[in-house]
């Protein structure tokens, strides 16, 4: 059948359609029109006069069931937006002019089946993205190392300062869930304590003044036109692209402070918590490590004096090379052989030498700094979802992001009420609820949004990420003791909690 023939048949339909008739079909000399009104539109099936009218009506009923499944609004604009989806669905029902024995569920399953070519394209695209990220990280690391080596070479002489830095990071948790109905969950992550040093004079060393590194032109990473086009195409598909931004003058100092410290102490805590969807906690486990990194060999003969928060539930365990009696009696970390220096490492080695480990387990649900309650309910053709958070008074949380999974949506959900900001990730079908700061003024908050009908289990598991300035172990470095004598180095301490979303 030619295109002109099809257009002629469709153009004749409005003229042949009568008013006030109850029939759902009419015949011409060669064809039969079987139709059904759908609000302001008509669904028309054109067959020859030799076809079975009962089978034609059954086919028309099947097609009429598929239209509201794929079209959000039953008007000309809504049908136009989902034209291709409707064509693919109709093609599963009618094959070579004959009706297939399928149901609505089977048609939706056939249309949603994955394509091997599409999966292969996504894998290739992801591999290119990963390769580009690896190259960028490698080049950035080489540039940073070259700057540090050049800075150390320009200073020369002896080092006249000792420093200590303590970093504590605590990983994040995810909230698994099962079942239906009311649910709760939370996720939070890692603590970072950083101790920045102040320069001090020590006996037996010649003081030297610190000079700013000389300005010069080094290696620069630029974007080609092809790279820009590639990134723009990813943005158009909904992918979140984080581009490199040149730091400001104040930020540049903070970025280069970490690798230039001669002594760095890193305390890392990993917190694993699992909260049940219907309330209660099934797992709470904290694991921490304290490691030491020394850039210069002459700074290796030291001891580290720490202070803990006195939590009886935390069990500490020193490295086998540490003096256990010294730590038990005076909370000082030092080698068994005091004449043996700590090993040194490069600035890019963030692991360092392990000194101390600790662990804490608890069944007290009040120790969780943030909990989430989710209440989905179906009303008619809509699902109302109410989310609320409750934060513990022990922690002040910054940059809180609560990620709620949603059913596959073509458009963003309708937000009825929210305490904070929201963002819809259409690519992964996730609604992100963000609160800049949670303190005593807003220990609790809520959000309500509306989506099409969906099962309550779709909105789980909920994950959370945030930053804070408190720790469970409250481990602090009180002093760094040089074994060669001299005044102990002065340092300041900064605490920061960082999480990641899994």
Tab-separated table of C-alpha atoms in Angstrom:
chain	number	residue	atom	x	y	z
A	1	UNK	CA	0.000	0.000	0.000
A	2	UNK	CA	1.431	3.366	-1.016
A	3	UNK	CA	1.713	6.414	1.162
A	4	UNK	CA	-0.762	8.360	-0.990
A	5	UNK	CA	-3.320	5.579	-0.538
A	6	UNK	CA	-2.910	5.655	3.259
A	7	UNK	CA	-3.171	9.441	3.412
A	8	UNK	CA	-6.324	9.320	1.250
A	9	UNK	CA	-8.008	6.792	3.533
A	10	UNK	CA	-7.202	8.819	6.655
A	11	UNK	CA	-8.348	12.062	5.000
A	12	UNK	CA	-11.700	10.490	4.119
A	13	UNK	CA	-12.388	9.340	7.697
A	14	UNK	CA	-13.554	12.706	9.141
A	15	UNK	CA	-15.844	13.245	6.172
A	16	UNK	CA	-17.472	9.815	6.513
A	17	UNK	CA	-17.824	10.052	10.289
A	18	UNK	CA	-21.423	10.859	11.129
A	19	UNK	CA	-22.793	12.619	14.173
A	20	UNK	CA	-25.074	11.109	16.747
A	21	UNK	CA	-24.449	7.506	15.666
A	22	UNK	CA	-23.715	4.775	18.159
A	23	UNK	CA	-21.854	2.512	15.747
A	24	UNK	CA	-18.069	2.073	16.086
A	25	UNK	CA	-17.472	1.170	12.448
A	26	UNK	CA	-18.619	1.992	8.939
A	27	UNK	CA	-17.794	0.582	5.522
A	28	UNK	CA	-17.011	2.042	2.125
A	29	UNK	CA	-16.776	0.304	-1.206
A	30	UNK	CA	-13.364	-1.269	-0.464
A	31	UNK	CA	-12.432	-0.820	3.214
A	32	UNK	CA	-13.925	-0.895	6.679
A	33	UNK	CA	-13.215	1.777	9.333
A	34	UNK	CA	-13.270	0.537	12.932
A	35	UNK	CA	-12.840	3.368	15.400
A	36	UNK	CA	-13.063	4.296	19.069
A	37	UNK	CA	-13.166	7.803	20.567
A	38	UNK	CA	-10.446	8.609	23.132
A	39	UNK	CA	-11.389	11.936	24.707
A	40	UNK	CA	-10.969	14.514	21.889
A	41	UNK	CA	-9.223	12.080	19.491
A	42	UNK	CA	-10.162	8.948	17.555
A	43	UNK	CA	-8.288	5.646	17.376
A	44	UNK	CA	-8.959	4.301	13.861
A	45	UNK	CA	-8.281	0.832	12.463
A	46	UNK	CA	-8.616	0.473	8.656
A	47	UNK	CA	-9.179	-3.087	7.331
A	48	UNK	CA	-10.578	-4.694	4.229
A	49	UNK	CA	-14.218	-5.814	4.106
A	50	UNK	CA	-13.275	-9.500	4.112
A	51	UNK	CA	-11.764	-9.336	7.634
A	52	UNK	CA	-13.553	-10.641	10.730
A	53	UNK	CA	-15.295	-7.719	12.433
A	54	UNK	CA	-14.994	-9.397	15.863
A	55	UNK	CA	-11.236	-9.773	15.494
A	56	UNK	CA	-11.008	-6.164	14.342
A	57	UNK	CA	-12.840	-4.962	17.442
A	58	UNK	CA	-10.593	-7.083	19.682
A	59	UNK	CA	-7.500	-5.585	18.009
A	60	UNK	CA	-8.926	-2.078	18.487
A	61	UNK	CA	-9.514	-2.739	22.193
A	62	UNK	CA	-5.923	-3.933	22.604
A	63	UNK	CA	-4.564	-0.793	20.918
A	64	UNK	CA	-6.797	1.443	23.056
A	65	UNK	CA	-5.306	-0.144	26.206
A	66	UNK	CA	-1.762	0.613	25.033
A	67	UNK	CA	-2.339	4.316	24.351
A	68	UNK	CA	-2.691	5.445	28.024
A	69	UNK	CA	0.216	3.175	29.003
A	70	UNK	CA	2.691	5.178	26.921
A	71	UNK	CA	1.073	8.621	26.607
A	72	UNK	CA	0.951	10.873	29.677
A	73	UNK	CA	-1.865	13.058	28.330
A	74	UNK	CA	-4.481	11.892	25.836
A	75	UNK	CA	-4.355	14.948	23.604
A	76	UNK	CA	-2.574	15.831	20.372
A	77	UNK	CA	0.520	17.144	22.139
A	78	UNK	CA	0.855	14.119	24.439
A	79	UNK	CA	0.402	11.658	21.545
A	80	UNK	CA	3.006	13.537	19.516
A	81	UNK	CA	5.601	13.305	22.294
A	82	UNK	CA	5.215	9.515	22.560
A	83	UNK	CA	4.649	8.789	18.859
A	84	UNK	CA	7.626	6.463	18.473
A	85	UNK	CA	6.813	4.493	21.652
A	86	UNK	CA	3.240	4.007	20.418
A	87	UNK	CA	4.424	2.884	16.977
A	88	UNK	CA	6.736	0.283	18.495
A	89	UNK	CA	3.939	-0.949	20.795
A	90	UNK	CA	1.415	-1.141	17.923
A	91	UNK	CA	3.982	-3.049	15.862
A	92	UNK	CA	4.101	-5.748	18.557
A	93	UNK	CA	0.299	-6.137	18.354
A	94	UNK	CA	-0.116	-6.106	14.538
A	95	UNK	CA	2.374	-7.984	12.354
A	96	UNK	CA	1.950	-8.100	8.544
A	97	UNK	CA	-1.673	-7.064	8.872
A	98	UNK	CA	-2.618	-9.740	11.411
A	99	UNK	CA	-3.123	-9.488	15.166
A	100	UNK	CA	-0.591	-11.167	17.432
A	101	UNK	CA	-1.784	-13.083	20.484
A	102	UNK	CA	-0.137	-10.835	23.121
A	103	UNK	CA	-1.180	-9.008	26.269
A	104	UNK	CA	-0.421	-5.469	27.420
A	105	UNK	CA	2.210	-6.729	29.887
A	106	UNK	CA	3.945	-8.735	27.157
A	107	UNK	CA	4.018	-5.741	24.810
A	108	UNK	CA	5.617	-3.553	27.492
A	109	UNK	CA	8.159	-6.294	28.234
A	110	UNK	CA	9.083	-6.659	24.554
A	111	UNK	CA	9.499	-2.903	24.131
A	112	UNK	CA	11.677	-2.583	27.236
A	113	UNK	CA	14.081	-5.413	26.321
A	114	UNK	CA	17.712	-4.335	26.184
A	115	UNK	CA	19.562	-3.944	22.933
A	116	UNK	CA	22.965	-5.574	22.573
A	117	UNK	CA	24.168	-2.731	20.358
A	118	UNK	CA	23.030	-0.129	22.904
A	119	UNK	CA	24.802	-1.910	25.769
A	120	UNK	CA	27.973	-2.192	23.687
A	121	UNK	CA	27.804	1.524	22.862
A	122	UNK	CA	27.416	2.427	26.539
A	123	UNK	CA	30.351	0.211	27.525
A	124	UNK	CA	32.586	1.812	24.913
A	125	UNK	CA	31.490	5.287	25.996
A	126	UNK	CA	32.142	4.516	29.678
A	127	UNK	CA	35.571	3.094	28.910
A	128	UNK	CA	36.499	6.303	27.081
A	129	UNK	CA	35.330	8.383	30.051
A	130	UNK	CA	37.337	6.251	32.508
A	131	UNK	CA	40.427	6.419	30.319
A	132	UNK	CA	40.160	10.207	30.098
A	133	UNK	CA	39.804	10.511	33.880
A	134	UNK	CA	42.856	8.287	34.448
A	135	UNK	CA	44.962	10.394	32.079
A	136	UNK	CA	43.850	13.606	33.803
A	137	UNK	CA	44.666	12.221	37.265
A	138	UNK	CA	48.080	10.966	36.129
A	139	UNK	CA	49.014	14.287	34.535
A	140	UNK	CA	47.800	16.249	37.570
A	141	UNK	CA	49.871	14.025	39.885
A	142	UNK	CA	52.990	14.538	37.751
A	143	UNK	CA	52.521	18.314	37.755
A	144	UNK	CA	52.023	18.375	41.538
A	145	UNK	CA	55.143	16.286	42.163
A	146	UNK	CA	57.249	18.477	39.878
A	147	UNK	CA	56.088	21.604	41.741
A	148	UNK	CA	56.958	20.041	45.114
A	149	UNK	CA	60.423	18.933	43.954
A	150	UNK	CA	61.112	22.375	42.495
A	151	UNK	CA	59.935	24.080	45.683
A	152	UNK	CA	62.139	21.884	47.878
A	153	UNK	CA	65.122	22.465	45.576
A	154	UNK	CA	64.744	26.242	45.696
A	155	UNK	CA	64.583	26.379	49.487
A	156	UNK	CA	67.819	24.419	50.142
A	157	UNK	CA	69.653	24.271	53.495
A	158	UNK	CA	68.154	22.655	56.588
A	159	UNK	CA	64.529	22.479	57.563
A	160	UNK	CA	63.806	24.626	60.594
A	161	UNK	CA	60.247	23.605	61.195
A	162	UNK	CA	58.425	20.561	62.380
A	163	UNK	CA	54.820	20.043	61.656
A	164	UNK	CA	52.035	17.649	62.252
A	165	UNK	CA	48.797	17.131	60.441
A	166	UNK	CA	46.066	14.753	61.357
A	167	UNK	CA	43.359	13.788	58.927
A	168	UNK	CA	40.407	11.683	59.850
A	169	UNK	CA	37.971	10.427	57.269
A	170	UNK	CA	34.915	8.322	57.883
A	171	UNK	CA	33.270	6.454	55.049
A	172	UNK	CA	29.591	6.543	54.242
A	173	UNK	CA	26.736	4.181	54.643
A	174	UNK	CA	23.938	3.001	52.419
A	175	UNK	CA	20.485	2.006	53.577
A	176	UNK	CA	19.264	-1.370	52.346
A	177	UNK	CA	15.575	-2.092	52.682
A	178	UNK	CA	12.986	-4.742	52.038
A	179	UNK	CA	9.233	-5.148	52.399
A	180	UNK	CA	6.617	-2.434	51.951
A	181	UNK	CA	4.931	0.379	53.813
A	182	UNK	CA	6.652	2.802	56.213
A	183	UNK	CA	10.437	2.859	56.127
A	184	UNK	CA	13.438	4.537	57.672
A	185	UNK	CA	17.127	4.611	56.926
A	186	UNK	CA	20.243	6.702	57.100
A	187	UNK	CA	23.674	6.990	55.609
A	188	UNK	CA	26.669	8.904	56.769
A	189	UNK	CA	30.368	8.737	56.431
A	190	UNK	CA	33.834	9.767	57.360
A	191	UNK	CA	35.641	11.995	59.730
A	192	UNK	CA	38.780	13.948	58.933
A	193	UNK	CA	40.911	15.629	61.541
A	194	UNK	CA	43.723	17.705	60.149
A	195	UNK	CA	46.469	19.238	62.275
A	196	UNK	CA	48.386	21.974	60.481
A	197	UNK	CA	51.752	22.949	61.882
A	198	UNK	CA	53.252	26.288	62.788
A	199	UNK	CA	56.973	26.833	62.107
A	200	UNK	CA	59.117	26.764	65.244
A	201	UNK	CA	62.812	26.923	65.964
A	202	UNK	CA	64.536	23.755	67.173
A	203	UNK	CA	67.942	23.409	68.770
A	204	UNK	CA	70.845	22.141	66.713
A	205	UNK	CA	69.483	23.448	63.392
A	206	UNK	CA	70.121	26.619	61.515
A	207	UNK	CA	66.919	28.623	61.036
A	208	UNK	CA	65.908	29.461	57.506
A	209	UNK	CA	63.180	31.659	56.110
A	210	UNK	CA	60.482	30.148	53.942
A	211	UNK	CA	60.244	31.690	50.511
A	212	UNK	CA	57.424	31.514	48.018
A	213	UNK	CA	58.060	29.185	45.069
A	214	UNK	CA	59.201	31.040	41.956
A	215	UNK	CA	56.631	31.637	39.286
A	216	UNK	CA	57.094	29.828	36.041
A	217	UNK	CA	55.230	28.213	33.231
A	218	UNK	CA	54.777	24.476	33.610
A	219	UNK	CA	52.729	21.828	31.921
A	220	UNK	CA	49.131	22.873	31.255
A	221	UNK	CA	46.201	20.686	30.373
A	222	UNK	CA	43.965	22.120	27.666
A	223	UNK	CA	40.712	21.013	26.069
A	224	UNK	CA	40.556	20.284	22.386
A	225	UNK	CA	37.509	20.916	20.267
A	226	UNK	CA	36.787	17.199	20.087
A	227	UNK	CA	36.863	16.922	23.889
A	228	UNK	CA	34.412	19.830	24.212
A	229	UNK	CA	32.005	18.186	21.776
A	230	UNK	CA	32.266	14.916	23.661
A	231	UNK	CA	31.527	16.573	27.016
A	232	UNK	CA	28.629	18.549	25.557
A	233	UNK	CA	27.085	15.337	24.214
A	234	UNK	CA	27.341	13.766	27.670
A	235	UNK	CA	25.682	16.817	29.241
A	236	UNK	CA	22.852	16.588	26.720
A	237	UNK	CA	22.232	12.974	27.811
A	238	UNK	CA	21.929	14.061	31.445
A	239	UNK	CA	25.405	13.020	32.612
A	240	UNK	CA	26.892	15.180	35.383
A	241	UNK	CA	30.292	16.477	34.222
A	242	UNK	CA	32.682	18.012	36.760
A	243	UNK	CA	35.088	20.290	34.929
A	244	UNK	CA	38.435	21.498	36.189
A	245	UNK	CA	38.309	25.034	37.604
A	246	UNK	CA	41.374	27.116	38.369
A	247	UNK	CA	41.509	27.712	42.150
A	248	UNK	CA	41.531	31.206	43.549
A	249	UNK	CA	44.466	32.652	45.425
A	250	UNK	CA	43.129	31.604	48.817
A	251	UNK	CA	42.197	28.118	47.606
A	252	UNK	CA	45.585	27.482	46.028
A	253	UNK	CA	47.308	27.611	49.408
A	254	UNK	CA	44.896	25.075	50.888
A	255	UNK	CA	45.367	22.750	47.927
A	256	UNK	CA	49.179	22.736	48.186
A	257	UNK	CA	49.344	22.596	52.004
A	258	UNK	CA	48.844	18.825	52.220
A	259	UNK	CA	51.859	17.502	50.280
A	260	UNK	CA	54.380	20.131	51.504
A	261	UNK	CA	54.124	19.271	55.243
A	262	UNK	CA	57.225	17.365	56.406
A	263	UNK	CA	55.127	15.325	58.895
A	264	UNK	CA	51.559	14.170	58.241
A	265	UNK	CA	49.363	12.106	60.564
A	266	UNK	CA	46.250	10.573	59.001
A	267	UNK	CA	43.450	9.086	61.097
A	268	UNK	CA	40.770	7.342	59.048
A	269	UNK	CA	37.512	5.943	60.385
A	270	UNK	CA	35.159	3.736	58.416
A	271	UNK	CA	31.607	3.527	59.720
A	272	UNK	CA	29.272	0.769	58.496
A	273	UNK	CA	25.650	1.115	59.607
A	274	UNK	CA	22.571	-0.736	58.366
A	275	UNK	CA	19.118	0.466	59.407
A	276	UNK	CA	16.008	-1.580	58.784
A	277	UNK	CA	13.220	-0.174	56.675
A	278	UNK	CA	10.565	-0.790	59.323
A	279	UNK	CA	12.697	0.653	62.129
A	280	UNK	CA	15.603	-0.599	64.181
A	281	UNK	CA	19.334	-1.038	63.522
A	282	UNK	CA	20.908	-4.296	62.372
A	283	UNK	CA	24.581	-3.258	62.207
A	284	UNK	CA	26.811	-0.506	63.614
A	285	UNK	CA	30.563	-0.879	63.205
A	286	UNK	CA	33.382	1.711	63.347
A	287	UNK	CA	36.914	0.859	62.200
A	288	UNK	CA	39.737	3.383	62.343
A	289	UNK	CA	43.441	3.606	61.557
A	290	UNK	CA	46.152	6.150	62.361
A	291	UNK	CA	49.096	6.377	59.947
A	292	UNK	CA	52.217	8.527	59.778
A	293	UNK	CA	53.893	10.041	56.703
A	294	UNK	CA	57.321	11.715	56.850
A	295	UNK	CA	58.894	13.446	53.848
A	296	UNK	CA	62.406	14.087	55.201
A	297	UNK	CA	64.577	11.409	56.809
A	298	UNK	CA	65.953	13.800	59.446
A	299	UNK	CA	62.411	14.121	60.911
A	300	UNK	CA	62.041	10.351	61.491
A	301	UNK	CA	63.219	10.236	65.130
A	302	UNK	CA	59.971	11.298	66.806
A	303	UNK	CA	57.201	10.051	69.067
A	304	UNK	CA	53.512	10.908	68.770
A	305	UNK	CA	51.413	11.690	71.827
A	306	UNK	CA	47.671	11.304	71.298
A	307	UNK	CA	44.506	11.861	73.296
A	308	UNK	CA	41.266	9.924	72.938
A	309	UNK	CA	37.757	10.847	73.931
A	310	UNK	CA	37.585	8.178	76.641
A	311	UNK	CA	34.867	6.132	74.936
A	312	UNK	CA	34.940	2.729	76.711
A	313	UNK	CA	33.403	1.006	73.706
A	314	UNK	CA	36.442	1.697	71.478
A	315	UNK	CA	39.232	-0.914	71.488
A	316	UNK	CA	42.707	0.248	70.391
A	317	UNK	CA	45.451	-1.974	68.973
A	318	UNK	CA	48.967	-0.765	68.157
A	319	UNK	CA	51.278	-1.898	65.335
A	320	UNK	CA	53.594	-4.815	66.275
A	321	UNK	CA	56.644	-2.507	66.006
A	322	UNK	CA	55.157	-0.013	68.474
A	323	UNK	CA	56.033	0.125	72.181
A	324	UNK	CA	52.791	-1.197	73.684
A	325	UNK	CA	53.691	-0.345	77.301
A	326	UNK	CA	54.477	3.252	76.368
A	327	UNK	CA	51.122	3.593	74.685
A	328	UNK	CA	49.184	1.924	77.525
A	329	UNK	CA	50.763	4.079	80.226
A	330	UNK	CA	51.276	7.462	78.546
A	331	UNK	CA	49.261	7.341	75.248
A	332	UNK	CA	52.529	7.862	73.308
A	333	UNK	CA	53.179	6.079	70.016
A	334	UNK	CA	56.846	5.256	69.525
A	335	UNK	CA	58.959	2.457	68.089
A	336	UNK	CA	60.322	-0.303	70.322
A	337	UNK	CA	63.844	0.759	69.313
A	338	UNK	CA	64.085	4.517	70.096
A	339	UNK	CA	67.217	4.839	67.926
A	340	UNK	CA	65.371	3.641	64.857
A	341	UNK	CA	63.653	6.357	62.788
A	342	UNK	CA	60.282	6.043	61.161
A	343	UNK	CA	60.472	5.270	57.421
A	344	UNK	CA	59.976	8.141	55.002
A	345	UNK	CA	57.865	8.251	51.869
A	346	UNK	CA	57.077	10.538	48.888
A	347	UNK	CA	54.550	13.335	49.103
A	348	UNK	CA	52.089	11.522	46.860
A	349	UNK	CA	51.990	8.456	49.166
A	350	UNK	CA	48.877	9.138	51.222
A	351	UNK	CA	48.869	5.738	52.987
A	352	UNK	CA	51.930	6.306	55.186
A	353	UNK	CA	53.006	3.943	57.978
A	354	UNK	CA	50.273	2.400	60.127
A	355	UNK	CA	50.616	3.171	63.840
A	356	UNK	CA	47.287	2.432	65.507
A	357	UNK	CA	43.960	0.741	64.811
A	358	UNK	CA	40.686	0.887	66.697
A	359	UNK	CA	37.197	-0.539	66.449
A	360	UNK	CA	33.792	0.088	68.007
A	361	UNK	CA	30.527	-1.816	67.736
A	362	UNK	CA	27.207	-0.799	69.232
A	363	UNK	CA	23.535	-1.679	69.275
A	364	UNK	CA	22.434	1.774	70.460
A	365	UNK	CA	20.350	3.362	67.692
A	366	UNK	CA	20.732	6.817	69.288
A	367	UNK	CA	24.360	6.918	68.066
A	368	UNK	CA	23.184	7.278	64.452
A	369	UNK	CA	23.583	10.981	63.568
A	370	UNK	CA	20.855	11.051	60.892
A	371	UNK	CA	17.776	8.914	60.202
A	372	UNK	CA	15.329	9.076	57.300
A	373	UNK	CA	11.624	8.137	57.329
A	374	UNK	CA	9.812	7.513	54.022
A	375	UNK	CA	5.989	7.287	53.765
A	376	UNK	CA	4.702	6.430	50.248
A	377	UNK	CA	0.913	6.183	49.716
A	378	UNK	CA	-1.128	5.636	46.521
A	379	UNK	CA	-4.190	7.803	45.959
A	380	UNK	CA	-6.009	7.342	42.672
A	381	UNK	CA	-3.627	7.828	39.764
A	382	UNK	CA	-0.890	9.410	41.909
A	383	UNK	CA	1.565	8.322	44.571
A	384	UNK	CA	2.222	10.769	47.414
A	385	UNK	CA	5.632	10.341	49.067
A	386	UNK	CA	6.481	12.091	52.347
A	387	UNK	CA	10.139	12.081	53.477
A	388	UNK	CA	11.393	13.417	56.794
A	389	UNK	CA	14.813	13.481	58.438
A	390	UNK	CA	15.786	13.587	62.122
A	391	UNK	CA	19.332	14.551	63.134
A	392	UNK	CA	21.075	13.856	66.425
A	393	UNK	CA	22.033	16.839	68.588
A	394	UNK	CA	25.598	15.486	68.802
A	395	UNK	CA	26.439	16.332	65.186
A	396	UNK	CA	26.070	19.476	63.079
A	397	UNK	CA	25.849	18.359	59.450
A	398	UNK	CA	26.805	20.338	56.358
A	399	UNK	CA	26.069	19.723	52.667
A	400	UNK	CA	23.522	16.986	53.329
A	401	UNK	CA	22.268	15.184	50.204
A	402	UNK	CA	19.488	12.576	50.529
A	403	UNK	CA	19.087	10.413	47.394
A	404	UNK	CA	15.683	8.767	46.840
A	405	UNK	CA	15.284	6.282	43.953
A	406	UNK	CA	12.198	6.806	41.789
A	407	UNK	CA	10.359	4.768	39.158
A	408	UNK	CA	11.258	5.467	35.541
A	409	UNK	CA	9.882	8.954	34.808
A	410	UNK	CA	9.889	11.088	31.667
A	411	UNK	CA	9.535	14.310	33.659
A	412	UNK	CA	10.604	15.501	37.115
A	413	UNK	CA	8.275	14.687	40.033
A	414	UNK	CA	5.931	17.353	41.355
A	415	UNK	CA	7.420	18.823	44.562
A	416	UNK	CA	4.624	19.971	46.885
A	417	UNK	CA	6.718	20.980	49.949
A	418	UNK	CA	10.431	20.887	50.797
A	419	UNK	CA	12.847	22.159	53.461
A	420	UNK	CA	15.913	22.832	51.330
A	421	UNK	CA	16.693	22.317	47.636
A	422	UNK	CA	16.059	19.444	45.206
A	423	UNK	CA	17.507	18.074	41.964
A	424	UNK	CA	16.164	15.345	39.642
A	425	UNK	CA	18.682	12.990	38.006
A	426	UNK	CA	16.673	11.809	35.005
A	427	UNK	CA	19.439	9.511	33.750
A	428	UNK	CA	19.442	7.388	36.923
A	429	UNK	CA	15.878	8.318	37.997
A	430	UNK	CA	16.997	9.625	41.412
A	431	UNK	CA	15.634	12.594	43.367
A	432	UNK	CA	18.335	14.384	45.397
A	433	UNK	CA	17.198	16.421	48.409
A	434	UNK	CA	19.951	18.753	49.682
A	435	UNK	CA	20.205	20.773	52.902
A	436	UNK	CA	23.151	23.135	53.299
A	437	UNK	CA	23.311	22.969	57.126
A	438	UNK	CA	21.564	20.953	59.832
A	439	UNK	CA	22.099	22.388	63.318
A	440	UNK	CA	19.994	23.169	66.386
A	441	UNK	CA	17.696	25.373	64.284
A	442	UNK	CA	16.559	22.540	61.969
A	443	UNK	CA	17.190	19.148	63.555
A	444	UNK	CA	14.196	17.835	61.599
A	445	UNK	CA	12.746	18.605	58.172
A	446	UNK	CA	10.404	17.141	55.553
A	447	UNK	CA	9.672	16.966	51.844
A	448	UNK	CA	6.606	15.840	49.902
A	449	UNK	CA	6.407	15.006	46.200
A	450	UNK	CA	3.988	13.313	43.803
A	451	UNK	CA	4.755	10.712	41.100
A	452	UNK	CA	2.589	8.381	38.986
A	453	UNK	CA	1.328	5.155	40.632
A	454	UNK	CA	4.259	3.010	41.814
A	455	UNK	CA	5.018	0.276	44.313
A	456	UNK	CA	6.343	1.484	47.679
A	457	UNK	CA	9.487	-0.669	47.398
A	458	UNK	CA	10.655	1.449	44.438
A	459	UNK	CA	11.627	4.318	46.766
A	460	UNK	CA	14.210	2.212	48.642
A	461	UNK	CA	17.089	1.966	49.460
A	462	UNK	CA	17.676	5.607	50.432
A	463	UNK	CA	21.272	6.834	50.745
A	464	UNK	CA	22.672	9.954	52.408
A	465	UNK	CA	25.954	11.837	52.249
A	466	UNK	CA	27.110	14.863	54.245
A	467	UNK	CA	30.035	16.511	56.026
A	468	UNK	CA	30.398	17.301	59.733
A	469	UNK	CA	32.973	18.355	62.327
A	470	UNK	CA	32.723	15.638	65.005
A	471	UNK	CA	34.112	12.122	65.441
A	472	UNK	CA	33.171	9.051	67.436
A	473	UNK	CA	36.682	8.287	68.697
A	474	UNK	CA	37.543	11.997	69.218
A	475	UNK	CA	41.201	11.059	68.667
A	476	UNK	CA	43.556	14.045	68.729
A	477	UNK	CA	47.314	14.476	68.378
A	478	UNK	CA	48.438	16.372	71.461
A	479	UNK	CA	52.154	16.625	70.741
A	480	UNK	CA	54.984	15.449	68.505
A	481	UNK	CA	58.086	14.699	70.602
A	482	UNK	CA	61.493	14.923	68.864
A	483	UNK	CA	63.884	12.313	70.314
A	484	UNK	CA	66.921	14.448	69.445
A	485	UNK	CA	65.787	17.167	71.832
A	486	UNK	CA	64.604	20.651	71.151
A	487	UNK	CA	61.252	22.330	71.487
A	488	UNK	CA	58.268	20.244	70.372
A	489	UNK	CA	56.690	21.469	67.125
A	490	UNK	CA	53.489	23.479	67.451
A	491	UNK	CA	50.470	22.604	65.388
A	492	UNK	CA	46.790	23.390	65.029
A	493	UNK	CA	43.969	20.916	64.558
A	494	UNK	CA	41.036	20.903	62.132
A	495	UNK	CA	38.239	18.353	62.058
A	496	UNK	CA	36.107	17.586	59.041
A	497	UNK	CA	33.653	14.764	58.301
A	498	UNK	CA	33.300	13.654	54.685
A	499	UNK	CA	30.932	11.079	53.203
A	500	UNK	CA	30.502	9.319	49.885
A	501	UNK	CA	27.289	7.953	48.431
A	502	UNK	CA	27.240	4.231	47.551
